[in-house]
mmCIF file of C-alpha atoms in Angstrom:
data_model
loop_
_atom_site.group_PDB
_atom_site.id
_atom_site.type_symbol
_atom_site.label_atom_id
_atom_site.label_comp_id
_atom_site.label_asym_id
_atom_site.label_seq_id
_atom_site.Cartn_x
_atom_site.Cartn_y
_atom_site.Cartn_z
ATOM 1 C CA MET N 86 12.070 -0.534 9.277
ATOM 2 C CA GLN N 87 12.772 0.447 5.699
ATOM 3 C CA ILE N 88 11.132 3.099 3.504
ATOM 4 C CA PHE N 89 10.737 2.618 -0.253
ATOM 5 C CA ILE N 90 10.071 5.847 -2.171
ATOM 6 C CA ILE N 91 7.636 5.573 -5.087
ATOM 7 C CA ASN N 92 7.418 9.266 -5.989
ATOM 8 C CA THR N 93 7.242 12.653 -4.254
ATOM 9 C CA LYS N 94 3.847 11.880 -2.706
ATOM 10 C CA LEU N 95 3.929 8.113 -2.194
ATOM 11 C CA SER N 96 6.158 5.743 -0.254
ATOM 12 C CA ILE N 97 5.877 2.332 1.387
ATOM 13 C CA VAL N 98 7.082 1.752 4.947
ATOM 14 C CA CYS N 99 8.059 -1.863 5.689
ATOM 15 C CA CYS N 100 8.931 -3.529 8.973
ATOM 16 C CA ALA N 101 9.697 -7.013 10.282
ATOM 17 C CA LEU N 102 8.098 -8.274 13.480
ATOM 18 C CA ASP N 103 8.411 -11.478 15.482
ATOM 19 C CA THR N 104 5.422 -13.792 15.764
ATOM 20 C CA ARG N 105 4.792 -16.790 17.978
ATOM 21 C CA ASN N 106 5.851 -19.223 15.238
ATOM 22 C CA GLY N 107 8.276 -17.163 13.158
ATOM 23 C CA PHE N 108 8.145 -13.614 11.836
ATOM 24 C CA LYS N 109 6.150 -11.366 9.555
ATOM 25 C CA HIS N 110 6.746 -8.499 7.174
ATOM 26 C CA GLU N 111 4.272 -5.623 7.132
ATOM 27 C CA ALA N 112 3.953 -2.796 4.601
ATOM 28 C CA GLN N 113 1.962 0.430 4.804
ATOM 29 C CA LEU N 114 1.469 2.774 1.866
ATOM 30 C CA MET N 115 2.013 6.416 2.822
ATOM 31 C CA LYS N 116 0.489 9.274 0.803
ATOM 32 C CA ASP N 117 1.681 12.785 1.642
ATOM 33 C CA GLY N 118 3.118 11.444 4.911
ATOM 34 C CA ARG N 119 -0.134 9.807 6.071
ATOM 35 C CA GLU N 120 -1.199 6.187 6.091
ATOM 36 C CA TYR N 121 -3.199 5.334 2.978
ATOM 37 C CA GLY N 122 -5.272 2.188 2.637
ATOM 38 C CA ASN N 123 -4.847 -1.002 4.603
ATOM 39 C CA LYS N 124 -1.598 -2.390 5.943
ATOM 40 C CA VAL N 125 -0.586 -5.654 4.270
ATOM 41 C CA LYS N 126 1.373 -8.474 5.875
ATOM 42 C CA ILE N 127 2.960 -11.805 5.080
ATOM 43 C CA CYS N 128 3.834 -14.321 7.799
ATOM 44 C CA TYR N 129 6.813 -16.681 7.596
ATOM 45 C CA LEU N 130 7.801 -19.742 9.605
ATOM 46 C CA ASN N 131 11.481 -19.586 8.679
ATOM 47 C CA ARG N 132 13.796 -17.723 6.332
ATOM 48 C CA THR N 133 12.436 -16.392 3.090
ATOM 49 C CA TRP N 134 13.667 -16.955 -0.422
ATOM 50 C CA GLU N 135 13.177 -13.388 -1.510
ATOM 51 C CA LYS N 136 15.754 -11.674 -3.695
ATOM 52 C CA PHE N 137 15.776 -8.734 -1.260
ATOM 53 C CA THR N 138 14.186 -8.055 2.132
ATOM 54 C CA TYR N 139 10.481 -7.128 1.923
ATOM 55 C CA GLU N 140 10.188 -8.134 -1.764
ATOM 56 C CA SER N 141 6.958 -10.131 -1.367
ATOM 57 C CA VAL N 142 5.164 -7.705 0.935
ATOM 58 C CA LEU N 143 6.125 -4.752 -1.302
ATOM 59 C CA HIS N 144 4.608 -6.451 -4.337
ATOM 60 C CA LYS N 145 1.491 -7.293 -2.321
ATOM 61 C CA ALA N 146 1.148 -3.665 -1.155
ATOM 62 C CA ILE N 147 1.615 -2.337 -4.677
ATOM 63 C CA GLU N 148 -1.038 -4.651 -6.092
ATOM 64 C CA ALA N 149 -3.513 -3.852 -3.287
ATOM 65 C CA THR N 150 -3.445 -0.064 -3.608
ATOM 66 C CA THR N 151 -5.815 2.093 -5.608
ATOM 67 C CA ALA N 152 -3.485 5.117 -5.324
ATOM 68 C CA LEU N 153 -1.442 3.965 -8.324
ATOM 69 C CA THR N 154 -2.447 3.322 -11.905
ATOM 70 C CA ASP N 155 -1.492 0.013 -13.488
ATOM 71 C CA ALA N 156 1.308 1.768 -15.362
ATOM 72 C CA GLU N 157 2.647 3.308 -12.131
ATOM 73 C CA LYS N 158 2.534 -0.097 -10.420
ATOM 74 C CA GLU N 159 4.571 -1.659 -13.229
ATOM 75 C CA GLN N 160 7.013 1.266 -13.187
ATOM 76 C CA PHE N 161 7.636 0.888 -9.430
ATOM 77 C CA LYS N 162 8.084 -2.885 -9.747
ATOM 78 C CA LYS N 163 10.629 -2.284 -12.521
ATOM 79 C CA GLN N 164 12.383 0.287 -10.345
ATOM 80 C CA LEU N 165 12.633 -2.284 -7.516
ATOM 81 C CA ASN N 166 13.924 -4.946 -9.898
ATOM 82 C CA ASP N 167 16.555 -2.618 -11.380
ATOM 83 C CA LYS N 168 17.717 -1.413 -7.960
ATOM 84 C CA HIS N 169 18.125 -4.932 -6.576
ATOM 85 C CA GLY N 170 19.806 -6.430 -9.623
ATOM 86 C CA TYR N 171 17.431 -8.919 -11.207
#
């Protein structure tokens, strides 16, 4: 499990789970320490080609939420990109 902090009120909790045919990444947006919105997931059959672990599911969770404005979404994506060196 890994937690990605967006701001003082929002974070995204990600985890990896085994499936029958491979594995999946799940992400849940947390607002003030409580689950907010629907959990998103992406299933994989083998290794991923992400630049960092949970990259795809984080972007999917960010795009799916209504808790962030478009500007906040872009700011968090930029923050992820800067932190992980691309």
